């Protein structure tokens, strides 16, 4: 077998959990000190709650089905995650070489997805969660692995929801985003040396699975408290 | 052969030739079209299908970042951590950072740069809310949490007694201020906004107060550690002037406007 073929061995699936078996993404988490496991898990639960909140949004007008709004908010939460990931990487300017243009190009697209979905949801849109990427945005190798996992996850999440979408107009919009996520996934897989499209058919990922994968990263965290209702104690 | 016979033979030959050509053309047409006969039929039928629905939302053009001019980064402190003089766990301890401020908000630090130690561990150099003024130090990345980005910068001019808020290095607000008296001077240097306090009952501080990382080098025993605040006032007639214990006072309408425009994490230059 040629060397190129060996390097591009087909993979049936590539989840964040699989990628993280070598500890690449959660390395920083494992090194955490000065914090109890219970406290850490408590913070992880906040991330899970944020995603659950995204699935429980109230319906908006225009006769949209409540489930369509929930699906749109679910998509928005994933888009927030992707957009924040690439935006932070671009801001930190910590990846170079052939990856240099990745956060700039993909970030611009994911931010456009966020803007479009937020506009469609209006006041029913869930708020942007806070993210702690735990150094992944500052490490070339971890960044690429996470990008592969996020793009695969995004494509699989949209795919799984397609059959549940009631509005044909919303389905058309979701498909138009899904194909872009799939292109991103193929590009990231190619850069990572993984076959872009190994299978003839792709499986979708249900919400429960996507939520578990995202929660396992501990990237979604409680928003820092920067405001308080407290009398100042400054010198005056 | 007679002339008539030759003409008849040429006509026959032409007719045979045309016939063969027609048969060949027909055969070629069949050969070309036969593999996709059903597809052609389906495509011809396509106009009869209903029109595709208009997508419920339009994804606009990719949204580029606005650039890095005047952009600063801050980070929350996840847990109490020793701050080192350099990016190494063996380096001298400069101070210790807690995860909360005296006001009960999340402690944040301004991010200055990053480096890895020999073991590949990521460290972040941060601006510190401690004396002496201008202190910086290194903390492991894992001790920090959320990264925030601000595009604003507040400049306090102690000579002209003005506060100027910049966004992407362009002024968007300028206001007269009150600063520390000669015996309680407002410290000069580079600092940042740590938190915002609202809805307290104290006319002296006005409707809103920002906590900064700046500390008075004179009033070190002040409750809370002598941090310099930026707040409103119940005596606007004293502004501009050198009237405070080191804090920066603004008229209430100005501090409210600053509260609308200036996020926590904004760098502050006092000069």
mmCIF file of N, CA, C and O in Angstrom, chain B residues 25-90:
data_model
loop_
_atom_site.group_PDB
_atom_site.id
_atom_site.type_symbol
_atom_site.label_atom_id
_atom_site.label_comp_id
_atom_site.label_asym_id
_atom_site.label_seq_id
_atom_site.Cartn_x
_atom_site.Cartn_y
_atom_site.Cartn_z
ATOM 1 N N UNK B 25 -26.660 7.927 -38.488
ATOM 2 C CA UNK B 25 -26.989 9.025 -37.570
ATOM 3 C C UNK B 25 -27.996 8.576 -36.530
ATOM 4 O O UNK B 25 -27.873 8.885 -35.333
ATOM 5 N N UNK B 26 -28.984 7.826 -37.004
ATOM 6 C CA UNK B 26 -30.007 7.339 -36.069
ATOM 7 C C UNK B 26 -29.398 6.393 -35.050
ATOM 8 O O UNK B 26 -29.675 6.472 -33.838
ATOM 9 N N UNK B 27 -28.500 5.519 -35.542
ATOM 10 C CA UNK B 27 -27.846 4.562 -34.636
ATOM 11 C C UNK B 27 -26.996 5.298 -33.617
ATOM 12 O O UNK B 27 -26.984 4.966 -32.420
ATOM 13 N N UNK B 28 -26.265 6.343 -34.097
ATOM 14 C CA UNK B 28 -25.416 7.124 -33.188
ATOM 15 C C UNK B 28 -26.262 7.817 -32.126
ATOM 16 O O UNK B 28 -25.913 7.840 -30.931
ATOM 17 N N UNK B 29 -27.380 8.347 -32.584
ATOM 18 C CA UNK B 29 -28.270 9.036 -31.632
ATOM 19 C C UNK B 29 -28.774 8.073 -30.572
ATOM 20 O O UNK B 29 -28.820 8.394 -29.387
ATOM 21 N N UNK B 30 -29.087 6.875 -30.986
ATOM 22 C CA UNK B 30 -29.575 5.861 -30.039
ATOM 23 C C UNK B 30 -28.465 5.483 -29.066
ATOM 24 O O UNK B 30 -28.666 5.396 -27.849
ATOM 25 N N UNK B 31 -27.245 5.323 -29.651
ATOM 26 C CA UNK B 31 -26.106 4.949 -28.794
ATOM 27 C C UNK B 31 -25.823 6.016 -27.740
ATOM 28 O O UNK B 31 -25.548 5.723 -26.587
ATOM 29 N N UNK B 32 -25.865 7.279 -28.199
ATOM 30 C CA UNK B 32 -25.553 8.384 -27.278
ATOM 31 C C UNK B 32 -26.620 8.511 -26.206
ATOM 32 O O UNK B 32 -26.338 8.707 -25.036
ATOM 33 N N UNK B 33 -27.842 8.375 -26.609
ATOM 34 C CA UNK B 33 -28.934 8.662 -25.672
ATOM 35 C C UNK B 33 -29.333 7.458 -24.842
ATOM 36 O O UNK B 33 -29.880 7.605 -23.764
ATOM 37 N N UNK B 34 -29.035 6.264 -25.284
ATOM 38 C CA UNK B 34 -29.572 5.093 -24.608
ATOM 39 C C UNK B 34 -29.161 4.959 -23.137
ATOM 40 O O UNK B 34 -29.998 4.593 -22.310
ATOM 41 N N UNK B 35 -27.887 5.274 -22.704
ATOM 42 C CA UNK B 35 -27.541 5.072 -21.299
ATOM 43 C C UNK B 35 -28.330 5.991 -20.364
ATOM 44 O O UNK B 35 -28.437 5.735 -19.176
ATOM 45 N N UNK B 36 -28.810 7.108 -20.853
ATOM 46 C CA UNK B 36 -29.472 8.057 -19.952
ATOM 47 C C UNK B 36 -30.892 8.358 -20.395
ATOM 48 O O UNK B 36 -31.395 9.442 -20.162
ATOM 49 N N UNK B 37 -31.489 7.406 -21.034
ATOM 50 C CA UNK B 37 -32.840 7.663 -21.511
ATOM 51 C C UNK B 37 -33.766 8.023 -20.360
ATOM 52 O O UNK B 37 -34.506 9.011 -20.417
ATOM 53 N N UNK B 38 -33.668 7.268 -19.236
ATOM 54 C CA UNK B 38 -34.562 7.530 -18.100
ATOM 55 C C UNK B 38 -34.256 8.885 -17.465
ATOM 56 O O UNK B 38 -35.163 9.621 -17.071
ATOM 57 N N UNK B 39 -32.925 9.247 -17.370
ATOM 58 C CA UNK B 39 -32.539 10.541 -16.779
ATOM 59 C C UNK B 39 -33.095 11.679 -17.615
ATOM 60 O O UNK B 39 -33.646 12.647 -17.069
ATOM 61 N N UNK B 40 -32.941 11.533 -18.958
ATOM 62 C CA UNK B 40 -33.446 12.585 -19.825
ATOM 63 C C UNK B 40 -34.938 12.768 -19.637
ATOM 64 O O UNK B 40 -35.453 13.886 -19.560
ATOM 65 N N UNK B 41 -35.593 11.624 -19.500
ATOM 66 C CA UNK B 41 -37.038 11.683 -19.315
ATOM 67 C C UNK B 41 -37.381 12.395 -18.006
ATOM 68 O O UNK B 41 -38.259 13.267 -17.959
ATOM 69 N N UNK B 42 -36.607 12.051 -16.952
ATOM 70 C CA UNK B 42 -36.872 12.657 -15.640
ATOM 71 C C UNK B 42 -36.607 14.155 -15.672
ATOM 72 O O UNK B 42 -37.361 14.946 -15.102
ATOM 73 N N UNK B 43 -35.510 14.536 -16.349
ATOM 74 C CA UNK B 43 -35.180 15.968 -16.414
ATOM 75 C C UNK B 43 -36.257 16.720 -17.172
ATOM 76 O O UNK B 43 -36.652 17.820 -16.795
ATOM 77 N N UNK B 44 -36.785 16.056 -18.254
ATOM 78 C CA UNK B 44 -37.844 16.718 -19.016
ATOM 79 C C UNK B 44 -39.101 16.901 -18.165
ATOM 80 O O UNK B 44 -39.862 17.843 -18.341
ATOM 81 N N UNK B 45 -39.264 15.972 -17.191
ATOM 82 C CA UNK B 45 -40.446 16.049 -16.347
ATOM 83 C C UNK B 45 -40.254 17.018 -15.176
ATOM 84 O O UNK B 45 -41.199 17.381 -14.502
ATOM 85 N N UNK B 46 -38.977 17.400 -14.928
ATOM 86 C CA UNK B 46 -38.667 18.193 -13.731
ATOM 87 C C UNK B 46 -39.477 19.476 -13.605
ATOM 88 O O UNK B 46 -39.915 19.813 -12.504
ATOM 89 N N UNK B 47 -39.699 20.222 -14.672
ATOM 90 C CA UNK B 47 -40.454 21.467 -14.531
ATOM 91 C C UNK B 47 -41.841 21.259 -13.944
ATOM 92 O O UNK B 47 -42.448 22.194 -13.418
ATOM 93 N N UNK B 48 -42.321 20.031 -13.994
ATOM 94 C CA UNK B 48 -43.645 19.767 -13.458
ATOM 95 C C UNK B 48 -43.631 19.667 -11.939
ATOM 96 O O UNK B 48 -44.679 19.704 -11.304
ATOM 97 N N UNK B 49 -42.413 19.520 -11.312
ATOM 98 C CA UNK B 49 -42.321 19.410 -9.854
ATOM 99 C C UNK B 49 -42.584 20.770 -9.213
ATOM 100 O O UNK B 49 -42.353 21.812 -9.835
ATOM 101 N N UNK B 50 -43.068 20.772 -7.951
ATOM 102 C CA UNK B 50 -43.292 22.068 -7.286
ATOM 103 C C UNK B 50 -41.982 22.800 -7.058
ATOM 104 O O UNK B 50 -40.929 22.177 -6.910
ATOM 105 N N UNK B 51 -42.050 24.123 -6.994
ATOM 106 C CA UNK B 51 -40.850 24.929 -6.791
ATOM 107 C C UNK B 51 -40.283 24.694 -5.397
ATOM 108 O O UNK B 51 -41.025 24.398 -4.463
ATOM 109 N N UNK B 52 -38.950 24.811 -5.249
ATOM 110 C CA UNK B 52 -38.309 24.659 -3.950
ATOM 111 C C UNK B 52 -38.731 25.794 -3.036
ATOM 112 O O UNK B 52 -38.890 26.934 -3.489
ATOM 113 N N UNK B 53 -38.901 25.506 -1.749
ATOM 114 C CA UNK B 53 -39.285 26.587 -0.836
ATOM 115 C C UNK B 53 -38.138 27.567 -0.638
ATOM 116 O O UNK B 53 -36.971 27.193 -0.728
ATOM 117 N N UNK B 54 -38.478 28.802 -0.346
ATOM 118 C CA UNK B 54 -37.466 29.801 -0.017
ATOM 119 C C UNK B 54 -36.908 29.468 1.365
ATOM 120 O O UNK B 54 -37.677 29.216 2.291
ATOM 121 N N UNK B 55 -35.590 29.443 1.534
ATOM 122 C CA UNK B 55 -35.042 29.154 2.864
ATOM 123 C C UNK B 55 -35.561 30.133 3.914
ATOM 124 O O UNK B 55 -35.799 31.308 3.622
ATOM 125 N N UNK B 56 -35.768 29.621 5.127
ATOM 126 C CA UNK B 56 -36.320 30.451 6.198
ATOM 127 C C UNK B 56 -35.349 31.525 6.645
ATOM 128 O O UNK B 56 -35.734 32.496 7.293
ATOM 129 N N UNK B 57 -34.081 31.328 6.381
ATOM 130 C CA UNK B 57 -33.103 32.343 6.751
ATOM 131 C C UNK B 57 -32.008 32.371 5.696
ATOM 132 O O UNK B 57 -31.716 31.367 5.054
ATOM 133 N N UNK B 58 -31.447 33.522 5.523
ATOM 134 C CA UNK B 58 -30.361 33.705 4.567
ATOM 135 C C UNK B 58 -29.067 33.902 5.338
ATOM 136 O O UNK B 58 -28.983 34.793 6.192
ATOM 137 N N UNK B 59 -28.085 33.065 5.036
ATOM 138 C CA UNK B 59 -26.792 33.242 5.687
ATOM 139 C C UNK B 59 -26.027 34.310 4.933
ATOM 140 O O UNK B 59 -25.775 34.167 3.736
ATOM 141 N N UNK B 60 -25.685 35.394 5.612
ATOM 142 C CA UNK B 60 -24.996 36.498 4.923
ATOM 143 C C UNK B 60 -23.558 36.130 4.595
ATOM 144 O O UNK B 60 -23.108 35.016 4.858
ATOM 145 N N UNK B 61 -22.848 37.073 4.039
ATOM 146 C CA UNK B 61 -21.439 36.857 3.723
ATOM 147 C C UNK B 61 -20.670 36.553 4.999
ATOM 148 O O UNK B 61 -21.070 36.966 6.089
ATOM 149 N N UNK B 62 -19.548 35.834 4.880
ATOM 150 C CA UNK B 62 -18.729 35.570 6.071
ATOM 151 C C UNK B 62 -18.421 36.854 6.836
ATOM 152 O O UNK B 62 -18.191 37.907 6.239
ATOM 153 N N UNK B 63 -18.455 36.751 8.150
ATOM 154 C CA UNK B 63 -18.272 37.932 9.000
ATOM 155 C C UNK B 63 -16.825 37.967 9.480
ATOM 156 O O UNK B 63 -16.427 37.214 10.373
ATOM 157 N N UNK B 64 -16.015 38.826 8.874
ATOM 158 C CA UNK B 64 -14.605 38.945 9.269
ATOM 159 C C UNK B 64 -14.477 39.693 10.582
ATOM 160 O O UNK B 64 -15.301 40.565 10.890
ATOM 161 N N UNK B 65 -13.418 39.386 11.331
ATOM 162 C CA UNK B 65 -13.134 40.169 12.534
ATOM 163 C C UNK B 65 -12.702 41.566 12.104
ATOM 164 O O UNK B 65 -12.135 41.739 11.026
ATOM 165 N N UNK B 66 -12.951 42.526 12.999
ATOM 166 C CA UNK B 66 -12.697 43.912 12.609
ATOM 167 C C UNK B 66 -11.227 44.306 12.742
ATOM 168 O O UNK B 66 -10.877 45.460 12.631
ATOM 169 N N UNK B 67 -10.363 43.332 13.002
ATOM 170 C CA UNK B 67 -8.954 43.650 13.140
ATOM 171 C C UNK B 67 -8.546 43.723 14.587
ATOM 172 O O UNK B 67 -9.380 43.627 15.498
ATOM 173 N N UNK B 68 -7.259 43.904 14.806
ATOM 174 C CA UNK B 68 -6.740 43.833 16.170
ATOM 175 C C UNK B 68 -6.305 45.183 16.713
ATOM 176 O O UNK B 68 -5.682 45.261 17.755
ATOM 177 N N UNK B 69 -6.670 46.266 16.011
ATOM 178 C CA UNK B 69 -6.258 47.593 16.460
ATOM 179 C C UNK B 69 -7.006 47.948 17.746
ATOM 180 O O UNK B 69 -8.236 47.950 17.786
ATOM 181 N N UNK B 70 -6.249 48.222 18.795
ATOM 182 C CA UNK B 70 -6.861 48.624 20.052
ATOM 183 C C UNK B 70 -7.591 47.505 20.770
ATOM 184 O O UNK B 70 -8.448 47.765 21.613
ATOM 185 N N UNK B 71 -7.267 46.248 20.460
ATOM 186 C CA UNK B 71 -7.939 45.110 21.091
ATOM 187 C C UNK B 71 -7.093 44.585 22.245
ATOM 188 O O UNK B 71 -5.876 44.473 22.131
ATOM 189 N N UNK B 72 -7.749 44.293 23.365
ATOM 190 C CA UNK B 72 -7.050 43.727 24.528
ATOM 191 C C UNK B 72 -7.790 42.478 24.994
ATOM 192 O O UNK B 72 -8.988 42.324 24.742
ATOM 193 N N UNK B 73 -7.060 41.587 25.656
ATOM 194 C CA UNK B 73 -7.657 40.347 26.146
ATOM 195 C C UNK B 73 -7.536 40.268 27.657
ATOM 196 O O UNK B 73 -6.536 40.685 28.231
ATOM 197 N N UNK B 74 -8.582 39.725 28.266
ATOM 198 C CA UNK B 74 -8.537 39.476 29.698
ATOM 199 C C UNK B 74 -8.921 38.029 29.955
ATOM 200 O O UNK B 74 -9.447 37.351 29.057
ATOM 201 N N UNK B 75 -8.663 37.576 31.153
ATOM 202 C CA UNK B 75 -9.008 36.190 31.496
ATOM 203 C C UNK B 75 -9.503 36.153 32.930
ATOM 204 O O UNK B 75 -9.044 36.915 33.785
ATOM 205 N N UNK B 76 -10.449 35.265 33.195
ATOM 206 C CA UNK B 76 -10.918 35.072 34.568
ATOM 207 C C UNK B 76 -9.955 34.133 35.293
ATOM 208 O O UNK B 76 -9.295 33.294 34.670
ATOM 209 N N UNK B 77 -9.866 34.301 36.610
ATOM 210 C CA UNK B 77 -9.003 33.442 37.424
ATOM 211 C C UNK B 77 -9.875 32.328 37.992
ATOM 212 O O UNK B 77 -10.853 32.592 38.688
ATOM 213 N N UNK B 78 -9.545 31.080 37.689
ATOM 214 C CA UNK B 78 -10.396 29.948 38.069
ATOM 215 C C UNK B 78 -10.218 29.550 39.528
ATOM 216 O O UNK B 78 -11.161 29.147 40.187
ATOM 217 N N UNK B 79 -9.014 29.616 39.998
ATOM 218 C CA UNK B 79 -8.748 29.226 41.391
ATOM 219 C C UNK B 79 -7.510 29.961 41.879
ATOM 220 O O UNK B 79 -6.740 30.501 41.070
ATOM 221 N N UNK B 80 -7.337 29.990 43.191
ATOM 222 C CA UNK B 80 -6.189 30.669 43.769
ATOM 223 C C UNK B 80 -4.894 30.079 43.223
ATOM 224 O O UNK B 80 -4.735 28.855 43.173
ATOM 225 N N UNK B 81 -3.983 30.956 42.826
ATOM 226 C CA UNK B 81 -2.760 30.463 42.181
ATOM 227 C C UNK B 81 -1.593 31.384 42.504
ATOM 228 O O UNK B 81 -1.762 32.593 42.667
ATOM 229 N N UNK B 82 -0.429 30.793 42.617
ATOM 230 C CA UNK B 82 0.788 31.579 42.826
ATOM 231 C C UNK B 82 1.243 32.168 41.498
ATOM 232 O O UNK B 82 1.268 31.476 40.478
ATOM 233 N N UNK B 83 1.590 33.451 41.541
ATOM 234 C CA UNK B 83 2.065 34.135 40.330
ATOM 235 C C UNK B 83 3.583 34.125 40.350
ATOM 236 O O UNK B 83 4.203 34.474 41.362
ATOM 237 N N UNK B 84 4.171 33.719 39.228
ATOM 238 C CA UNK B 84 5.621 33.550 39.155
ATOM 239 C C UNK B 84 6.281 34.695 38.384
ATOM 240 O O UNK B 84 5.648 35.341 37.545
ATOM 241 N N UNK B 85 7.580 34.874 38.651
ATOM 242 C CA UNK B 85 8.323 35.942 37.975
ATOM 243 C C UNK B 85 8.611 35.601 36.522
ATOM 244 O O UNK B 85 8.866 36.498 35.712
ATOM 245 N N UNK B 86 8.620 34.309 36.186
ATOM 246 C CA UNK B 86 8.813 33.895 34.791
ATOM 247 C C UNK B 86 7.972 32.653 34.526
ATOM 248 O O UNK B 86 7.358 32.099 35.445
ATOM 249 N N UNK B 87 7.975 32.190 33.282
ATOM 250 C CA UNK B 87 7.109 31.081 32.887
ATOM 251 C C UNK B 87 7.704 29.741 33.315
ATOM 252 O O UNK B 87 8.106 28.922 32.491
ATOM 253 N N UNK B 88 7.740 29.538 34.609
ATOM 254 C CA UNK B 88 8.284 28.289 35.138
ATOM 255 C C UNK B 88 7.751 28.083 36.551
ATOM 256 O O UNK B 88 7.650 29.029 37.337
ATOM 257 N N UNK B 89 7.451 26.840 36.874
ATOM 258 C CA UNK B 89 6.956 26.550 38.219
ATOM 259 C C UNK B 89 8.071 26.657 39.257
ATOM 260 O O UNK B 89 7.816 26.598 40.459
ATOM 261 N N UNK B 90 9.302 26.819 38.808
ATOM 262 C CA UNK B 90 10.430 26.981 39.735
ATOM 263 C C UNK B 90 10.781 28.453 39.945
ATOM 264 O O UNK B 90 11.643 28.779 40.749
#
